[in-house]
XYZ file of N, CA and C in Angstrom:
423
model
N 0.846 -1.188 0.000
C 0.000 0.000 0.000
C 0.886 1.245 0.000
N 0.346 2.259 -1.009
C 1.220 3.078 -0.833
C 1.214 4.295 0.402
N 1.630 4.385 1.233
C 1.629 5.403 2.528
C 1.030 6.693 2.101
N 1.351 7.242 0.903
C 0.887 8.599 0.636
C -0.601 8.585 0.078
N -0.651 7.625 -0.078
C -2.466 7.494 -1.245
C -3.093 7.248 0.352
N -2.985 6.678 1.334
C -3.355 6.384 2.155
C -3.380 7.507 2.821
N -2.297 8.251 3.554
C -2.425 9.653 4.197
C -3.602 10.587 3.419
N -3.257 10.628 1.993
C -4.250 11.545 1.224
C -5.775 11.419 1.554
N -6.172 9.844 1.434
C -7.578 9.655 2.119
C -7.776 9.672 3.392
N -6.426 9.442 4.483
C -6.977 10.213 5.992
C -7.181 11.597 5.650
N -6.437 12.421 5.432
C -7.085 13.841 5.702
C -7.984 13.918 4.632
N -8.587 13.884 3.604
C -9.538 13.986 3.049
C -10.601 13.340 3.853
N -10.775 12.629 4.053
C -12.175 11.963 5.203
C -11.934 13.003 6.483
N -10.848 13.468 7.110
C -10.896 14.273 7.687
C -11.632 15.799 7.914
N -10.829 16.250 6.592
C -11.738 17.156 6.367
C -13.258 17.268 5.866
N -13.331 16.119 5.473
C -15.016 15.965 4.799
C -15.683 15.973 6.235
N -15.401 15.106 7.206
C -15.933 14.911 8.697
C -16.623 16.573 9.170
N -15.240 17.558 8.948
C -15.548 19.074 9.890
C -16.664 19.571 8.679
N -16.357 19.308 7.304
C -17.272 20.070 6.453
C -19.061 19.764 6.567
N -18.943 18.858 6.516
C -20.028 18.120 6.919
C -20.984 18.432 8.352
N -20.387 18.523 9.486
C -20.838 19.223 10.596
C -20.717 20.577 10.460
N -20.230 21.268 9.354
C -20.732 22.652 9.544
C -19.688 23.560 9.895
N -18.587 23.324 9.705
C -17.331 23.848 10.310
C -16.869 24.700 8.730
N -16.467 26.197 8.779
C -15.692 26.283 7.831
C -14.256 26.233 7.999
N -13.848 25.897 6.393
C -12.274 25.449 6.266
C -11.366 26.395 6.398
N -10.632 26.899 6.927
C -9.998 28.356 6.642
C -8.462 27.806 6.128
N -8.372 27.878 5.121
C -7.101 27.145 4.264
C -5.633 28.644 4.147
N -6.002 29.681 4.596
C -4.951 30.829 4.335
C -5.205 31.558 5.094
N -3.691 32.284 5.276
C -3.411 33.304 6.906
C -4.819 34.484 6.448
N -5.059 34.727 5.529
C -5.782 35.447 5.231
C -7.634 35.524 5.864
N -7.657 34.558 5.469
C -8.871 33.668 6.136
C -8.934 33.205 6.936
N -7.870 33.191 8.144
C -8.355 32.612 9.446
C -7.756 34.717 10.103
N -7.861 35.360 9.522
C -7.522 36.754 10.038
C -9.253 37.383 10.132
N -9.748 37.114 8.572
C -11.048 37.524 8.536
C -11.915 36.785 9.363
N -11.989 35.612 9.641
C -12.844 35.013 10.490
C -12.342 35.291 11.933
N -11.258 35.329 12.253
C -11.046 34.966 13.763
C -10.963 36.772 14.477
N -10.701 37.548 13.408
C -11.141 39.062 13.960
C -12.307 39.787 13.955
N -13.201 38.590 13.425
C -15.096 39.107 13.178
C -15.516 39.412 14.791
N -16.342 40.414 14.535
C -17.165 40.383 15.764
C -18.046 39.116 15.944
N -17.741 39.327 17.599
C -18.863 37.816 17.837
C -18.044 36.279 18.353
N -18.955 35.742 17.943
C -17.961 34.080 18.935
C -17.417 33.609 17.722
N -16.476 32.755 17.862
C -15.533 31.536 16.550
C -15.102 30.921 17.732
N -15.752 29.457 17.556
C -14.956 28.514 17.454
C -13.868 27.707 16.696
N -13.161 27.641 17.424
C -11.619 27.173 15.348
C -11.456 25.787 16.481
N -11.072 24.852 15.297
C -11.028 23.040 15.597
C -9.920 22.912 15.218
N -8.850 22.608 16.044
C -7.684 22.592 14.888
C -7.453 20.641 14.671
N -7.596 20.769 13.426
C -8.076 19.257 12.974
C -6.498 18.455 12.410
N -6.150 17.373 12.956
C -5.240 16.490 12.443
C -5.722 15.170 12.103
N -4.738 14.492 11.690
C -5.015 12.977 11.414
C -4.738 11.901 12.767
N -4.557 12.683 13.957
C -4.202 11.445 14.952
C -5.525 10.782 15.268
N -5.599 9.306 16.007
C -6.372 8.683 16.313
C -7.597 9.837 17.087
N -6.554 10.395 18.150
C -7.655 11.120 18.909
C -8.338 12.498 18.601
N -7.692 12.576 17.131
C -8.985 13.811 16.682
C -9.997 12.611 15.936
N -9.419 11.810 15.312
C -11.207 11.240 14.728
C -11.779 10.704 15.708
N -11.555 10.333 17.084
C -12.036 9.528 17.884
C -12.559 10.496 18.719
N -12.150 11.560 19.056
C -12.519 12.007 20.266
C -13.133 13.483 19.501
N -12.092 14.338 18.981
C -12.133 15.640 18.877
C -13.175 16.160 17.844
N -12.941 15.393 16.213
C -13.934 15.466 15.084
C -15.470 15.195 15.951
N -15.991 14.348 16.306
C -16.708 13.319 16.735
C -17.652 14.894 18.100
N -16.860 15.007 18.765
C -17.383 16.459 19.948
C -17.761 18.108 19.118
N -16.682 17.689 18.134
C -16.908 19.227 17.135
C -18.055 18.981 16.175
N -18.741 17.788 16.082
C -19.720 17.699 15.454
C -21.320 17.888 16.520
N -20.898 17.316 17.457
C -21.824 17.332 18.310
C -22.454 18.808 18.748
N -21.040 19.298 18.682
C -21.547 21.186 19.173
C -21.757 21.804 18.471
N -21.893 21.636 17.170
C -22.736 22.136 15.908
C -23.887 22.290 15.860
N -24.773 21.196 16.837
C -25.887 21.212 17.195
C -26.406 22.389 18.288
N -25.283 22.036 19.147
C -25.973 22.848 20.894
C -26.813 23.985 20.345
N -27.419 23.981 21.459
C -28.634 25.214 21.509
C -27.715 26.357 21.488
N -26.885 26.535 22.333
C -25.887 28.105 22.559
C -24.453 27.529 21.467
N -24.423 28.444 20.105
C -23.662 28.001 19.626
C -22.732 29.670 19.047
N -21.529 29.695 18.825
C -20.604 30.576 18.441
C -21.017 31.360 17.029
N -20.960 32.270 16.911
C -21.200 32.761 15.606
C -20.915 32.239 14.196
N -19.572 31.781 14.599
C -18.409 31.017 13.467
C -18.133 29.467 13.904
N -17.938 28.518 12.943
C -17.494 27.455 13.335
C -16.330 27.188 12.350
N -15.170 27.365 13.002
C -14.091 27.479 11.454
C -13.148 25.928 11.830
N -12.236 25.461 10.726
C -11.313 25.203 11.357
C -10.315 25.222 10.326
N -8.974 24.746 11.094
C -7.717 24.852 10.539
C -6.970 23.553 10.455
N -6.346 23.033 9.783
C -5.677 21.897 9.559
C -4.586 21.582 10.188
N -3.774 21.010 10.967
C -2.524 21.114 11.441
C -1.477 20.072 10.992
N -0.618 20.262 9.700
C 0.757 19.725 9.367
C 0.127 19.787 7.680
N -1.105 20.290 7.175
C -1.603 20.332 6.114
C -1.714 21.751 5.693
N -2.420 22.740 6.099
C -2.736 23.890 5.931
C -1.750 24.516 7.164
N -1.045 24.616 6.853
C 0.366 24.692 8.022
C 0.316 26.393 7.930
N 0.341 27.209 6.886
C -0.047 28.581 7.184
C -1.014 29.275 8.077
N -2.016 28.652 7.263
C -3.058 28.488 8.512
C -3.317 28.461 9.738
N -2.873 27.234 9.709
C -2.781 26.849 11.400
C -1.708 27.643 12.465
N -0.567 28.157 11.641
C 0.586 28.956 11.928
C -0.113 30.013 12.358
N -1.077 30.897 11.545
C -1.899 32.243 11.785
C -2.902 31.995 12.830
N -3.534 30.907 12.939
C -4.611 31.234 14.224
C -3.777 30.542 15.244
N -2.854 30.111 14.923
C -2.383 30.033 16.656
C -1.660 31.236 16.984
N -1.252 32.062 16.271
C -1.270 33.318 16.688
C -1.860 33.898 18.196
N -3.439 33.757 17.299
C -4.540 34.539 18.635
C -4.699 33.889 19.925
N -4.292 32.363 19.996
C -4.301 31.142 21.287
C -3.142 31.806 22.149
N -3.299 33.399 22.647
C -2.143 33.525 23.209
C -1.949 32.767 24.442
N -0.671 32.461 24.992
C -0.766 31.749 26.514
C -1.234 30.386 26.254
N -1.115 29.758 24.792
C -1.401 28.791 24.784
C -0.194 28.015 23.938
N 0.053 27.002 23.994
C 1.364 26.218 22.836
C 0.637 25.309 22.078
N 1.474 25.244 20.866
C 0.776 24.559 20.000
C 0.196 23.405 20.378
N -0.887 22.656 19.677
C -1.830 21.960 20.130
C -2.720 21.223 19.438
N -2.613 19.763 19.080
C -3.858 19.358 17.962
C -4.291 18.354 18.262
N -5.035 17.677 18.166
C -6.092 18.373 17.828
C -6.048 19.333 19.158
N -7.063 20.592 18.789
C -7.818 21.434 19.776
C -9.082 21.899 19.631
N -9.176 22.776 20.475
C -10.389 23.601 20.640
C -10.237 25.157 20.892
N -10.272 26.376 20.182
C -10.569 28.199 20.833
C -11.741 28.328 20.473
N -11.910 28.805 21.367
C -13.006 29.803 21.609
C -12.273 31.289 21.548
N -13.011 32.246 20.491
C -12.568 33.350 20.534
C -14.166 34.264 20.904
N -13.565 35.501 21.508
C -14.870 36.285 21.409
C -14.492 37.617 21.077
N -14.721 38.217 19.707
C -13.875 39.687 19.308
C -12.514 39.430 18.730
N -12.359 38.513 18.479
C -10.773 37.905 18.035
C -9.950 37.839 19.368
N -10.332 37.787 20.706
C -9.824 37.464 21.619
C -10.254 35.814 22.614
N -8.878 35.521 22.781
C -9.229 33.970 23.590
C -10.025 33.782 24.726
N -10.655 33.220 24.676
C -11.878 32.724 25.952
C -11.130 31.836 26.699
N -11.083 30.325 26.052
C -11.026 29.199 26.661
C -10.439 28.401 25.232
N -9.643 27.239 25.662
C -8.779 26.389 24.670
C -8.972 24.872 25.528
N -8.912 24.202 24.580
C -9.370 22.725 24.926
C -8.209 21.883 24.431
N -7.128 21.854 25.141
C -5.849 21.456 24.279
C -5.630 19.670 24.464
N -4.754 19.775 23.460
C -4.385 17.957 23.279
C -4.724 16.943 24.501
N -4.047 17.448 25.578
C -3.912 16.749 27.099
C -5.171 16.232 27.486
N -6.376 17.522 27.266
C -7.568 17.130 27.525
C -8.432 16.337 26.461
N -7.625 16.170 25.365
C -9.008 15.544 24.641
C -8.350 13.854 24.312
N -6.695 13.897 24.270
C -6.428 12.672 24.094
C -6.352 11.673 25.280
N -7.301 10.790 25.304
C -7.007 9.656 26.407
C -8.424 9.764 27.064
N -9.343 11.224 26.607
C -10.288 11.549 27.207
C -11.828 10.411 26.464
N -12.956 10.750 26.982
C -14.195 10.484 26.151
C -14.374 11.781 25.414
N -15.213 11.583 24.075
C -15.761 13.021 23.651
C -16.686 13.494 24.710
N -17.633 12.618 25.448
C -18.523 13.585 26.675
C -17.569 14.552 27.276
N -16.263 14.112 27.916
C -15.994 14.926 28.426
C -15.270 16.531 27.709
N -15.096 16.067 26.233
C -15.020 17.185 25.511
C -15.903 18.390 25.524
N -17.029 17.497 25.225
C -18.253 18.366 24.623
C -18.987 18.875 26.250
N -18.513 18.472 27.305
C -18.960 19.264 28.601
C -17.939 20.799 28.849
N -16.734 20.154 28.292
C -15.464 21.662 28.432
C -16.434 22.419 27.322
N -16.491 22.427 26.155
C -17.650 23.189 25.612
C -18.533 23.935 25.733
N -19.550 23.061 26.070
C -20.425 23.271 26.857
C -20.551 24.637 27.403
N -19.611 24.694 28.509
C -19.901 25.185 29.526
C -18.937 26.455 29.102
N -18.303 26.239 28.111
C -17.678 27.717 27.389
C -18.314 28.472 26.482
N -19.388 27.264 25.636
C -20.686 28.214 24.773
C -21.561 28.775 25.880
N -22.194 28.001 27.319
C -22.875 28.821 27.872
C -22.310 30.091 28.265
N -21.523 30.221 28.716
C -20.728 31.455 29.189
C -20.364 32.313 28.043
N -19.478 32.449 26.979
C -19.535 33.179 25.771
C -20.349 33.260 24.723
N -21.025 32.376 24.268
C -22.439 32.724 23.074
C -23.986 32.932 23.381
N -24.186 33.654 22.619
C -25.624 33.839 22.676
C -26.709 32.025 23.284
């Protein structure tokens, strides 16, 4: 099997996963500047190919697509793929180190709350989607 035809269809199912729940793609520094400096809430997903973003992280970022209290924006960024990208919104995660999969919450282009690797790998998605939770009740409408 060839390793690269194979990687190509993990992140492609990857990204189909966030598109699909409603997440936009922000593929350039450009586009995660316009989204993540909008007025209002953004959530950004920063999406990889490890076990514990399709298992845990994809899987919770779909779920909160639904919630009743949801962010204005649902963006995300790719991490080791859209590497500009992901370079530019970790920018705004100040006080935070790189991190993937993750979770920001921004409100005004400023950081709320971050849901980093530690917490989501090894974790259940419940307990994802409760850190959530309880960061859409508090920052979104």
């Amino acid at each position: 099997m060839d390793f690269n035809f194979f990687m190509n269809d993990v992140v492609q199912q990857a990204r189909k996963d966030m598109q699909s729940a409603g997440y936009q793609e922000l593929l350039s520094p450009e586009e995660v500047d316009e989204a993540l400096k909008a007025d209002g809430t953004t959530l950004v997903m920063i999406n990889s190919v490890c076990g514990c973003a399709g298992g845990i992280a994809r899987p919770a970022a779909a779920y909160m697509a639904n919630y009743d209290k949801k962010p204005d924006r649902l963006v995300t960024v790719f991490a080791g793929q859209d590497k500009e990208a992901t370079a530019r919104a970790r920018e705004y995660f100040t006080g935070y180190a790189p991190s993937s999969p993750s979770f920001a919450l921004l409100k005004d282009g400023e950081i709320k709350m971050m849901v980093e690797r530690f917490e989501i790998e090894g974790h259940e998605p419940i307990q994802v989607v409760q850190k959530l939770e309880q960061a859409f009740d508090e920052y979104c409408k």
